[in-house]
Amino acid sequence: MAMTSQTSYPSMSNHTKERVTMAKVTLENFYSNLIAQHEEREMRQQKLEKVMDQEGLADEEKRIRRSEHARKETEFLRLKRTRLGLEDFESLKVIGRGAFGEVRLVQKKDTGHVYAMKILRKADMLEKEQVGHIRAERDILVEADSLWVVKMFYSFQDKLNLYLIMEFLPGGDMMTLLMKKDTLSEEATQFYIAETVLAIDSIHQLGFIHRDIKPDNLLLDSRGHVKLSDFGLCTGLKRAHRTEFYKNLNHSLPNDLTSQNMNSKRKAETWKRNRRQLAFSTVGTPDYIAPEVFMQNGYNKLCDWWSLGVIMYEMLIGYPPFCSETPQETYRKVMNWRETLVFPPEVQVHLCFPSSPILFCCEEEHRIGASGVEEIKSNPFFEGVDYDHIRERPAAIPINIRSIDDTSNFDEFPDSDILTPTATQVSNQAEADLKNKDWVFINYTYKRFEGLTARGAIPSYMKSGKR
């Protein structure tokens, strides 16, 4: 009589189970990558043929173009096999810092190209259960190839850190712009919100929900146009991308809303005073998070449109509608948005504008965008917007870029030792790797075709500061 596998073999130890899981993940990733590489190569070839047909090239010109493309493909395969590491980049300056790492301006030594390097400490990712988040960020940056999303060229890791090498956007972020300007004109608000609508929709079309739309994550390129970044909370509803995130906000909330009686000027001052600290903290700012996300009873892409409404309000008024002295107070206001979402009477805006944020910040079933992005784009708030050519027109607020490594639109940060491991970290690393299950970062490495084949071609607009 045949025995079942359950009675034939003794129970596996946790160590064996972990090794089996590691082997399974390794094999799955190996064959998945082979298929993806073949599909990407086919897509690049089809794109080339389409472009040549559109340009009406002669047969000889097409032959030359195909030959050049084949050479690039061969070079890509060769370079893809080479190991990319920290030693291939020169660190120039720290341009951002957060709870789990920092962002540095770096220059690739062999090409001279300048990038933004996002550095994440592995130990922190594991301790704070952020593995699903950083995996989601890496995956969507690989999949997204859009003018509206910051482009990632490489990702790699060492024993201590994860590294994302992304395009450097010298315009800074929307948070910094709002801190400088206090408020934006109605015309500028329309421009930036319209571009953000297109950016968010590009993510939704890929099947992802961003979940962390806020001014900090709206970056500005060299011409002042919006690009979406920071996909650490992005979810495609995949198990590998899910992690309990909002447990930092406990439910022992204050009964009073002490900042509710502030006038708009005092609220703006309080908001500016606390904003930087919140941006770099583990908790972050809950001001832009939709109430259904806090409730954790299920939500969809409409939560991103709520966040956009909050940003629209902040652009017009100078602070978000639910800002308070503490994250707990803000949470309370968000959950009671029917009473707390009001426009201050002393602030004068166009008659049609007060209703616009409320179209986003309302019940899900009534929220603008519930029937599709066209419902948003056709709203009177966006009257006159040429969505098809908006990226070709001058930005509402021009950006002045003086050089390839101009960081004048970023805050100043002191240097750190994140790239220089301490003696304790080095000596204990072997033990820490086993303890922290370093294998969960398998398949983090990535190299984009454009990054490895565009050698020595620094864009002219980055040299002169104009485009």
PDB file of C-alpha atoms in Angstrom, residues 4 18 22 46 67 120 157 160 165 174 209 215 232 270 300 318 324 328 369 408 413 417 433 436 441 451 454:
ATOM      1  CA  THR A   4       1.526   9.412   1.429  1.00  0.00           C
ATOM      2  CA  GLU A  18      14.120  28.093   4.047  1.00  0.00           C
ATOM      3  CA  MET A  22      15.409  29.937  -1.618  1.00  0.00           C
ATOM      4  CA  GLN A  46       9.389  46.019 -33.246  1.00  0.00           C
ATOM      5  CA  SER A  67      22.987  46.888 -38.009  1.00  0.00           C
ATOM      6  CA  LEU A 120      18.335  51.585   1.401  1.00  0.00           C
ATOM      7  CA  GLN A 157      23.007  45.337  -3.841  1.00  0.00           C
ATOM      8  CA  LEU A 160      24.637  46.092   3.656  1.00  0.00           C
ATOM      9  CA  ILE A 165      20.196  54.180  -9.840  1.00  0.00           C
ATOM     10  CA  MET A 174       6.858  69.715  -5.361  1.00  0.00           C
ATOM     11  CA  ILE A 209      -2.020  51.726  -7.073  1.00  0.00           C
ATOM     12  CA  PRO A 215       4.181  66.615  -3.026  1.00  0.00           C
ATOM     13  CA  GLY A 232       7.689  52.010  -1.908  1.00  0.00           C
ATOM     14  CA  THR A 270       2.737  75.433  11.793  1.00  0.00           C
ATOM     15  CA  ASN A 300      -8.879  50.661  -4.977  1.00  0.00           C
ATOM     16  CA  GLY A 318      -0.848  76.935   1.508  1.00  0.00           C
ATOM     17  CA  SER A 324      -2.494  69.417  12.634  1.00  0.00           C
ATOM     18  CA  GLN A 328      -2.724  61.461  15.399  1.00  0.00           C
ATOM     19  CA  GLY A 369     -12.505  59.376 -11.398  1.00  0.00           C
ATOM     20  CA  SER A 408      20.242  74.249  -6.025  1.00  0.00           C
ATOM     21  CA  PHE A 413      22.179  67.623   3.905  1.00  0.00           C
ATOM     22  CA  ASP A 417      28.758  57.124   6.580  1.00  0.00           C
ATOM     23  CA  ASP A 433      23.096  37.698   6.634  1.00  0.00           C
ATOM     24  CA  ASN A 436      18.137  38.483   8.439  1.00  0.00           C
ATOM     25  CA  PHE A 441      16.563  40.214  -1.935  1.00  0.00           C
ATOM     26  CA  GLY A 451      21.503  52.769 -19.551  1.00  0.00           C
ATOM     27  CA  ALA A 454      23.874  55.098 -24.343  1.00  0.00           C
TER      28      ALA A 454
END
